[in-house]
PDB file of C-alpha atoms in Angstrom:
ATOM      1  CA  MET A   1     138.804  78.423 128.656  1.00 82.00           C
ATOM      2  CA  PHE A   2     136.185  75.853 129.630  1.00 90.00           C
ATOM      3  CA  ILE A   3     133.425  78.474 129.737  1.00 92.00           C
ATOM      4  CA  TRP A   4     134.453  79.869 126.346  1.00 91.00           C
ATOM      5  CA  HIS A   5     134.452  76.402 124.794  1.00 92.00           C
ATOM      6  CA  TYR A   6     131.124  75.504 126.402  1.00 91.00           C
ATOM      7  CA  VAL A   7     129.288  78.602 125.146  1.00 92.00           C
ATOM      8  CA  SER A   8     130.891  78.341 121.698  1.00 92.00           C
ATOM      9  CA  LEU A   9     129.678  74.750 121.455  1.00 93.00           C
ATOM     10  CA  LYS A  10     126.161  75.783 122.473  1.00 91.00           C
ATOM     11  CA  LYS A  11     126.189  78.541 119.846  1.00 92.00           C
ATOM     12  CA  TYR A  12     127.234  76.037 117.186  1.00 93.00           C
ATOM     13  CA  GLU A  13     124.439  73.656 118.209  1.00 92.00           C
ATOM     14  CA  HIS A  14     121.972  76.557 118.102  1.00 92.00           C
ATOM     15  CA  ASP A  15     123.099  77.482 114.576  1.00 92.00           C
ATOM     16  CA  LEU A  16     122.923  73.852 113.517  1.00 92.00           C
ATOM     17  CA  LEU A  17     119.321  73.580 114.668  1.00 91.00           C
ATOM     18  CA  GLY A  18     118.480  76.880 112.966  1.00 89.00           C
ATOM     19  CA  THR A  19     119.818  75.811 109.567  1.00 90.00           C
ATOM     20  CA  VAL A  20     117.245  76.289 106.823  1.00 87.00           C
ATOM     21  CA  PRO A  21     116.906  73.843 103.903  1.00 86.00           C
ATOM     22  CA  LEU A  22     118.213  74.528 100.436  1.00 83.00           C
ATOM     23  CA  GLU A  23     114.664  74.730  99.064  1.00 83.00           C
ATOM     24  CA  TRP A  24     114.155  77.895 101.123  1.00 83.00           C
ATOM     25  CA  LEU A  25     117.150  79.522  99.460  1.00 80.00           C
ATOM     26  CA  LEU A  26     116.031  78.504  95.983  1.00 79.00           C
ATOM     27  CA  ALA A  27     112.529  79.834  96.629  1.00 80.00           C
ATOM     28  CA  LEU A  28     113.881  83.276  97.477  1.00 73.00           C
ATOM     29  CA  GLY A  29     114.047  84.154  93.799  1.00 63.00           C
ATOM     30  CA  GLN A  30     110.292  83.653  93.552  1.00 63.00           C
ATOM     31  CA  ASN A  31     109.524  85.476  96.793  1.00 63.00           C
ATOM     32  CA  VAL A  32     111.697  88.571  96.360  1.00 56.00           C
ATOM     33  CA  GLY A  33     111.582  88.645  92.571  1.00 54.00           C
ATOM     34  CA  ASP A  34     114.784  89.870  90.974  1.00 53.00           C
ATOM     35  CA  ALA A  35     115.979  91.759  94.075  1.00 78.00           C
ATOM     36  CA  ARG A  36     119.590  90.677  93.740  1.00 84.00           C
ATOM     37  CA  VAL A  37     122.028  93.535  94.058  1.00 89.00           C
ATOM     38  CA  PRO A  38     125.332  93.658  92.140  1.00 92.00           C
ATOM     39  CA  GLY A  39     128.461  92.396  93.830  1.00 94.00           C
ATOM     40  CA  ILE A  40     129.620  89.406  95.851  1.00 96.00           C
ATOM     41  CA  GLY A  41     128.173  88.528  99.237  1.00 95.00           C
ATOM     42  CA  LEU A  42     130.578  86.607 101.493  1.00 96.00           C
ATOM     43  CA  VAL A  43     128.475  85.051 104.260  1.00 95.00           C
ATOM     44  CA  TYR A  44     130.681  83.805 107.101  1.00 95.00           C
ATOM     45  CA  THR A  45     129.436  80.791 109.024  1.00 93.00           C
ATOM     46  CA  ASP A  46     130.755  77.937 111.148  1.00 92.00           C
ATOM     47  CA  LEU A  47     128.532  75.430 109.350  1.00 92.00           C
ATOM     48  CA  VAL A  48     129.856  73.354 106.464  1.00 90.00           C
ATOM     49  CA  SER A  49     126.433  72.519 104.999  1.00 87.00           C
ATOM     50  CA  GLY A  50     122.998  74.031 104.662  1.00 86.00           C
ATOM     51  CA  VAL A  51     121.966  77.686 104.746  1.00 90.00           C
ATOM     52  CA  PRO A  52     123.128  79.375 107.981  1.00 92.00           C
ATOM     53  CA  PRO A  53     120.566  81.169 110.166  1.00 92.00           C
ATOM     54  CA  ASN A  54     122.398  84.507 109.994  1.00 92.00           C
ATOM     55  CA  PHE A  55     121.750  84.658 106.239  1.00 92.00           C
ATOM     56  CA  SER A  56     118.085  83.710 106.635  1.00 89.00           C
ATOM     57  CA  ARG A  57     117.707  86.467 109.226  1.00 90.00           C
ATOM     58  CA  PHE A  58     119.489  88.881 106.889  1.00 90.00           C
ATOM     59  CA  VAL A  59     117.119  88.161 103.991  1.00 87.00           C
ATOM     60  CA  THR A  60     114.058  88.207 106.252  1.00 84.00           C
ATOM     61  CA  ASN A  61     114.777  91.773 107.358  1.00 85.00           C
ATOM     62  CA  LEU A  62     116.259  92.948 104.053  1.00 84.00           C
ATOM     63  CA  PRO A  63     114.623  91.048 101.159  1.00 81.00           C
ATOM     64  CA  ALA A  64     117.560  91.332  98.771  1.00 84.00           C
ATOM     65  CA  TYR A  65     120.932  89.681  98.451  1.00 88.00           C
ATOM     66  CA  HIS A  66     123.949  89.751  96.180  1.00 92.00           C
ATOM     67  CA  ARG A  67     124.045  88.419  92.652  1.00 91.00           C
ATOM     68  CA  VAL A  68     126.943  86.110  93.557  1.00 94.00           C
ATOM     69  CA  LEU A  69     126.625  84.475  96.968  1.00 94.00           C
ATOM     70  CA  VAL A  70     129.419  82.593  98.730  1.00 96.00           C
ATOM     71  CA  PHE A  71     129.058  80.839 102.090  1.00 96.00           C
ATOM     72  CA  VAL A  72     132.512  80.954 103.670  1.00 96.00           C
ATOM     73  CA  CYS A  73     133.508  78.575 106.457  1.00 95.00           C
ATOM     74  CA  ILE A  74     136.957  78.899 108.027  1.00 93.00           C
ATOM     75  CA  LYS A  75     138.317  75.776 109.676  1.00 93.00           C
ATOM     76  CA  TYR A  76     141.578  75.221 111.530  1.00 92.00           C
ATOM     77  CA  VAL A  77     143.112  71.780 111.080  1.00 92.00           C
ATOM     78  CA  SER A  78     145.640  69.973 113.256  1.00 91.00           C
ATOM     79  CA  VAL A  79     148.657  70.552 111.020  1.00 93.00           C
ATOM     80  CA  PRO A  80     151.168  73.413 111.220  1.00 93.00           C
ATOM     81  CA  PHE A  81     150.646  74.729 107.698  1.00 93.00           C
ATOM     82  CA  VAL A  82     148.203  74.256 104.835  1.00 93.00           C
ATOM     83  CA  THR A  83     149.608  74.895 101.377  1.00 90.00           C
ATOM     84  CA  PRO A  84     147.733  77.435  99.209  1.00 86.00           C
ATOM     85  CA  ALA A  85     146.992  74.656  96.709  1.00 86.00           C
ATOM     86  CA  GLU A  86     145.055  72.711  99.378  1.00 89.00           C
ATOM     87  CA  ARG A  87     143.496  75.599 101.285  1.00 93.00           C
ATOM     88  CA  TYR A  88     140.271  76.208  99.386  1.00 94.00           C
ATOM     89  CA  LEU A  89     137.537  73.590  99.177  1.00 94.00           C
ATOM     90  CA  VAL A  90     134.962  74.947  96.733  1.00 94.00           C
ATOM     91  CA  GLY A  91     131.523  73.626  95.817  1.00 92.00           C
ATOM     92  CA  ARG A  92     128.198  74.718  94.414  1.00 92.00           C
ATOM     93  CA  VAL A  93     125.001  75.384  96.363  1.00 90.00           C
ATOM     94  CA  GLY A  94     121.923  74.804  94.249  1.00 85.00           C
ATOM     95  CA  PRO A  95     121.730  75.033  90.449  1.00 87.00           C
ATOM     96  CA  ALA A  96     124.156  77.044  88.357  1.00 88.00           C
ATOM     97  CA  GLU A  97     121.549  79.720  87.638  1.00 88.00           C
ATOM     98  CA  HIS A  98     121.410  80.644  91.323  1.00 89.00           C
ATOM     99  CA  ARG A  99     125.094  81.685  91.444  1.00 92.00           C
ATOM    100  CA  SER A 100     125.543  80.387  94.999  1.00 93.00           C
ATOM    101  CA  TYR A 101     128.667  78.614  96.201  1.00 95.00           C
ATOM    102  CA  ARG A 102     130.311  77.263  99.318  1.00 95.00           C
ATOM    103  CA  CYS A 103     133.967  77.655 100.175  1.00 95.00           C
ATOM    104  CA  ILE A 104     135.665  75.962 103.124  1.00 95.00           C
ATOM    105  CA  VAL A 105     138.972  77.675 103.885  1.00 94.00           C
ATOM    106  CA  ARG A 106     141.456  75.584 105.851  1.00 94.00           C
ATOM    107  CA  TYR A 107     144.294  76.987 107.939  1.00 93.00           C
ATOM    108  CA  GLY A 108     146.975  75.309 109.999  1.00 93.00           C
ATOM    109  CA  TYR A 109     147.590  76.377 113.573  1.00 91.00           C
ATOM    110  CA  ARG A 110     150.765  78.217 112.510  1.00 91.00           C
ATOM    111  CA  ASP A 111     149.417  79.811 109.352  1.00 90.00           C
ATOM    112  CA  VAL A 112     149.360  83.603 109.215  1.00 84.00           C
ATOM    113  CA  ARG A 113     146.137  85.183 108.010  1.00 80.00           C
ATOM    114  CA  ARG A 114     146.463  87.657 105.165  1.00 74.00           C
ATOM    115  CA  ASP A 115     144.566  90.895 104.722  1.00 78.00           C
ATOM    116  CA  ALA A 116     141.040  90.959 103.333  1.00 78.00           C
ATOM    117  CA  ASN A 117     142.114  92.069  99.852  1.00 81.00           C
ATOM    118  CA  SER A 118     144.470  89.121  99.411  1.00 85.00           C
ATOM    119  CA  PHE A 119     141.878  86.721 100.799  1.00 89.00           C
ATOM    120  CA  GLU A 120     139.197  88.077  98.480  1.00 90.00           C
ATOM    121  CA  SER A 121     141.484  87.747  95.449  1.00 90.00           C
ATOM    122  CA  GLU A 122     142.422  84.164  96.330  1.00 92.00           C
ATOM    123  CA  LEU A 123     138.787  83.242  96.902  1.00 93.00           C
ATOM    124  CA  ILE A 124     137.663  84.663  93.557  1.00 93.00           C
ATOM    125  CA  SER A 125     140.530  82.908  91.772  1.00 93.00           C
ATOM    126  CA  SER A 126     139.480  79.640  93.412  1.00 93.00           C
ATOM    127  CA  LEU A 127     135.872  80.141  92.319  1.00 94.00           C
ATOM    128  CA  ALA A 128     136.933  80.870  88.745  1.00 93.00           C
ATOM    129  CA  ASP A 129     139.179  77.797  88.646  1.00 92.00           C
ATOM    130  CA  PHE A 130     136.383  75.667  90.090  1.00 93.00           C
ATOM    131  CA  LEU A 131     133.949  76.808  87.400  1.00 92.00           C
ATOM    132  CA  LYS A 132     136.439  76.058  84.630  1.00 90.00           C
ATOM    133  CA  ARG A 133     137.313  72.619  85.981  1.00 89.00           C
ATOM    134  CA  GLU A 134     133.688  71.730  86.628  1.00 89.00           C
ATOM    135  CA  ASP A 135     132.808  72.600  83.052  1.00 86.00           C
ATOM    136  CA  HIS A 136     135.811  70.692  81.719  1.00 82.00           C
ATOM    137  CA  CYS A 137     134.997  67.558  83.737  1.00 79.00           C
ATOM    138  CA  ASN A 138     131.233  67.771  83.301  1.00 72.00           C
ATOM    139  CA  ASN A 139     131.235  65.037  80.656  1.00 50.00           C
ATOM    140  CA  PHE A 140     133.478  62.687  82.622  1.00 56.00           C
ATOM    141  CA  TYR A 141     131.884  62.383  86.029  1.00 53.00           C
ATOM    142  CA  ALA A 142     128.597  63.123  87.734  1.00 43.00           C
ATOM    143  CA  THR A 143     128.755  65.586  90.581  1.00 44.00           C
ATOM    144  CA  GLN A 144     128.209  63.903  93.931  1.00 46.00           C
ATOM    145  CA  THR A 145     125.787  65.346  96.437  1.00 42.00           C
ATOM    146  CA  LEU A 146     126.643  66.455  99.924  1.00 42.00           C
ATOM    147  CA  ASP A 147     123.953  65.704 102.560  1.00 46.00           C
ATOM    148  CA  GLY A 148     121.236  66.435 100.016  1.00 47.00           C
ATOM    149  CA  ASP A 149     121.871  70.178  99.883  1.00 53.00           C
ATOM    150  CA  ASP A 150     125.286  70.974  98.447  1.00 57.00           C
ATOM    151  CA  ARG A 151     127.060  69.758  95.379  1.00 56.00           C
ATOM    152  CA  GLY A 152     130.344  67.937  95.835  1.00 61.00           C
ATOM    153  CA  LEU A 153     133.174  70.081  97.156  1.00 71.00           C
ATOM    154  CA  ALA A 154     136.483  70.025  95.326  1.00 67.00           C
ATOM    155  CA  VAL A 155     139.954  71.141  96.338  1.00 70.00           C
ATOM    156  CA  VAL A 156     141.015  73.892  93.957  1.00 66.00           C
ATOM    157  CA  ALA A 157     144.750  73.972  93.244  1.00 59.00           C
ATOM    158  CA  SER A 158     145.865  76.419  90.607  1.00 49.00           C
ATOM    159  CA  SER A 159     149.113  77.997  89.564  1.00 46.00           C
ATOM    160  CA  SER A 160     147.652  81.418  90.280  1.00 47.00           C
ATOM    161  CA  LEU A 161     147.421  80.535  93.962  1.00 49.00           C
ATOM    162  CA  ASP A 162     150.789  78.835  94.124  1.00 46.00           C
ATOM    163  CA  GLU A 163     152.572  81.793  92.591  1.00 45.00           C
ATOM    164  CA  MET A 164     151.146  84.368  94.963  1.00 45.00           C
ATOM    165  CA  LYS A 165     153.745  85.813  97.303  1.00 45.00           C
ATOM    166  CA  PRO A 166     152.862  86.192 100.984  1.00 43.00           C
ATOM    167  CA  GLY A 167     151.576  89.627 101.874  1.00 43.00           C
ATOM    168  CA  VAL A 168     151.047  90.713  98.250  1.00 40.00           C
ATOM    169  CA  ALA A 169     147.488  91.268  97.083  1.00 41.00           C
ATOM    170  CA  LYS A 170     146.642  89.744  93.736  1.00 41.00           C
ATOM    171  CA  THR A 171     144.118  91.453  91.487  1.00 47.00           C
ATOM    172  CA  VAL A 172     141.875  89.168  89.472  1.00 50.00           C
ATOM    173  CA  THR A 173     141.726  90.528  85.953  1.00 47.00           C
ATOM    174  CA  PHE A 174     139.105  89.966  83.264  1.00 45.00           C
ATOM    175  CA  ASP A 175     141.410  87.667  81.283  1.00 49.00           C
ATOM    176  CA  GLU A 176     141.769  85.390  84.305  1.00 48.00           C
ATOM    177  CA  VAL A 177     138.091  85.296  85.177  1.00 47.00           C
ATOM    178  CA  ASN A 178     136.576  85.215  81.669  1.00 48.00           C
ATOM    179  CA  GLU A 179     139.228  83.261  79.861  1.00 50.00           C
ATOM    180  CA  THR A 180     138.382  82.610  76.205  1.00 56.00           C
ATOM    181  CA  ASN A 181     139.215  78.925  76.079  1.00 67.00           C
ATOM    182  CA  PRO A 182     137.652  77.029  73.171  1.00 68.00           C
ATOM    183  CA  TRP A 183     136.468  74.181  75.405  1.00 76.00           C
ATOM    184  CA  LEU A 184     134.400  76.373  77.728  1.00 82.00           C
ATOM    185  CA  SER A 185     130.657  76.000  77.279  1.00 85.00           C
ATOM    186  CA  ASP A 186     128.340  78.966  76.901  1.00 86.00           C
ATOM    187  CA  ARG A 187     126.949  78.341  80.389  1.00 89.00           C
ATOM    188  CA  ALA A 188     130.421  78.452  81.927  1.00 89.00           C
ATOM    189  CA  ARG A 189     131.310  81.620  80.016  1.00 90.00           C
ATOM    190  CA  GLU A 190     128.147  83.302  81.258  1.00 92.00           C
ATOM    191  CA  GLU A 191     128.830  82.239  84.829  1.00 93.00           C
ATOM    192  CA  LEU A 192     132.423  83.475  84.655  1.00 93.00           C
ATOM    193  CA  LYS A 193     131.198  86.745  83.189  1.00 93.00           C
ATOM    194  CA  ASP A 194     128.787  87.206  86.106  1.00 94.00           C
ATOM    195  CA  LEU A 195     131.619  86.467  88.516  1.00 95.00           C
ATOM    196  CA  HIS A 196     133.814  89.075  86.838  1.00 94.00           C
ATOM    197  CA  GLU A 197     131.078  91.719  86.908  1.00 94.00           C
ATOM    198  CA  ALA A 198     130.425  91.027  90.593  1.00 94.00           C
ATOM    199  CA  THR A 199     134.157  91.279  91.277  1.00 93.00           C
ATOM    200  CA  GLU A 200     134.274  94.702  89.650  1.00 94.00           C
ATOM    201  CA  VAL A 201     131.500  95.936  91.963  1.00 94.00           C
ATOM    202  CA  GLY A 202     133.183  94.568  95.092  1.00 91.00           C
ATOM    203  CA  ALA A 203     132.535  92.180  97.955  1.00 93.00           C
ATOM    204  CA  THR A 204     130.470  92.601 101.109  1.00 94.00           C
ATOM    205  CA  PHE A 205     131.410  90.616 104.217  1.00 95.00           C
ATOM    206  CA  ILE A 206     128.295  89.443 106.089  1.00 95.00           C
ATOM    207  CA  LEU A 207     128.948  88.331 109.667  1.00 94.00           C
ATOM    208  CA  GLY A 208     126.692  87.429 112.548  1.00 91.00           C
ATOM    209  CA  ARG A 209     126.893  89.492 115.733  1.00 90.00           C
ATOM    210  CA  SER A 210     125.838  87.328 118.648  1.00 90.00           C
ATOM    211  CA  ASP A 211     123.898  88.412 121.718  1.00 91.00           C
ATOM    212  CA  ILE A 212     124.027  85.670 124.353  1.00 91.00           C
ATOM    213  CA  ARG A 213     121.093  85.597 126.747  1.00 90.00           C
ATOM    214  CA  THR A 214     119.905  83.199 129.388  1.00 88.00           C
ATOM    215  CA  LYS A 215     116.452  81.746 129.681  1.00 88.00           C
ATOM    216  CA  PRO A 216     114.457  82.652 132.798  1.00 88.00           C
ATOM    217  CA  VAL A 217     114.382  78.994 133.824  1.00 90.00           C
ATOM    218  CA  SER A 218     118.148  78.513 133.426  1.00 89.00           C
ATOM    219  CA  PRO A 219     120.034  77.397 136.553  1.00 92.00           C
ATOM    220  CA  ILE A 220     122.197  79.908 138.380  1.00 93.00           C
ATOM    221  CA  THR A 221     125.404  78.140 137.331  1.00 92.00           C
ATOM    222  CA  LYS A 222     124.525  78.558 133.666  1.00 91.00           C
ATOM    223  CA  LYS A 223     123.681  82.223 134.175  1.00 91.00           C
ATOM    224  CA  LEU A 224     127.039  82.795 135.853  1.00 93.00           C
ATOM    225  CA  ALA A 225     128.852  80.991 133.040  1.00 92.00           C
ATOM    226  CA  LEU A 226     127.167  83.142 130.392  1.00 92.00           C
ATOM    227  CA  MET A 227     127.916  86.259 132.418  1.00 93.00           C
ATOM    228  CA  VAL A 228     131.611  85.352 132.485  1.00 94.00           C
ATOM    229  CA  TYR A 229     131.503  84.617 128.750  1.00 93.00           C
ATOM    230  CA  ASN A 230     130.000  88.018 127.969  1.00 92.00           C
ATOM    231  CA  ILE A 231     132.721  89.704 130.032  1.00 93.00           C
ATOM    232  CA  LEU A 232     135.420  87.786 128.161  1.00 92.00           C
ATOM    233  CA  LYS A 233     133.781  88.574 124.839  1.00 91.00           C
ATOM    234  CA  ALA A 234     133.645  92.292 125.610  1.00 89.00           C
ATOM    235  CA  ASN A 235     137.398  92.295 126.249  1.00 90.00           C
ATOM    236  CA  CYS A 236     138.411  90.222 123.214  1.00 88.00           C
ATOM    237  CA  ARG A 237     138.765  91.046 119.552  1.00 85.00           C
ATOM    238  CA  GLY A 238     135.620  90.790 117.504  1.00 85.00           C
ATOM    239  CA  PRO A 239     135.368  88.398 114.556  1.00 86.00           C
ATOM    240  CA  GLU A 240     135.651  91.274 112.087  1.00 86.00           C
ATOM    241  CA  VAL A 241     139.030  92.187 113.590  1.00 86.00           C
ATOM    242  CA  ALA A 242     140.268  88.596 113.664  1.00 82.00           C
ATOM    243  CA  LEU A 243     139.183  88.112 110.047  1.00 86.00           C
ATOM    244  CA  ARG A 244     140.674  91.492 109.052  1.00 86.00           C
ATOM    245  CA  VAL A 245     137.471  92.621 107.411  1.00 89.00           C
ATOM    246  CA  PRO A 246     137.538  96.243 106.190  1.00 88.00           C
ATOM    247  CA  PRO A 247     134.888  98.270 108.085  1.00 89.00           C
ATOM    248  CA  GLU A 248     133.537  99.849 104.891  1.00 90.00           C
ATOM    249  CA  SER A 249     132.689  96.380 103.512  1.00 91.00           C
ATOM    250  CA  LEU A 250     131.251  94.912 106.722  1.00 93.00           C
ATOM    251  CA  PHE A 251     127.580  94.053 107.262  1.00 93.00           C
ATOM    252  CA  GLU A 252     126.691  92.600 110.661  1.00 93.00           C
ATOM    253  CA  VAL A 253     123.520  90.635 111.370  1.00 93.00           C
ATOM    254  CA  GLY A 254     122.321  90.578 114.958  1.00 90.00           C
ATOM    255  CA  MET A 255     121.734  87.074 116.290  1.00 91.00           C
ATOM    256  CA  VAL A 256     120.084  86.410 119.658  1.00 91.00           C
ATOM    257  CA  TYR A 257     121.013  83.161 121.388  1.00 91.00           C
ATOM    258  CA  ASP A 258     118.734  82.079 124.227  1.00 89.00           C
ATOM    259  CA  LEU A 259     120.827  79.387 125.894  1.00 85.00           C
TER     260      LEU A 259
END
């Protein structure tokens, strides 16, 4: 357990140092042109701010990314259960035209993870509710910044999430995503329309696949610890299994960690 925690902490520190600034993400549109493919890209990361290195590596090798981009961070909190109304913490990354968001998903230590279809439906519903509430409150408060990169995150609590029964997948329909409310601005309607069109195409789950290596100058104790970690990792479930990601929607990005 100590070795697993030690290497996991070193991986997190490595990712934290490899975080790229928001300006790099915003400049991608100028570098790769309009190479944004239809659909939703769910980029899983342990970081709660900034652009994770697995996404920067993904775009470096494949200069295209999804029209709607969501950085997903799953955190476990020290409470038994987290209610669906308090589970999703949604915010915006960059300007509205970039269609990039961040979602922190919180679970209690006794919460049961649902399948990928239910999770995807809940996440899209949370994004749609966030866009509607942001547009509704735009004239009442200024959005706070988060460490200079991300817009303020907000807990999204909606009746659509509260009414979902455990184990039952909920399909997000056009009426829910592109609701014709008179108080919605044209910008919000356009953004909700893009979200609906991306939902119709489907979501791609982008995960990092780590390869832990030791430096030649590393002490023998560290090499032994990483060797034990790799043995444990080879005999444990992968993140795609723990997250219940469907194989046909999975895209893995190889990440080399020289610890």
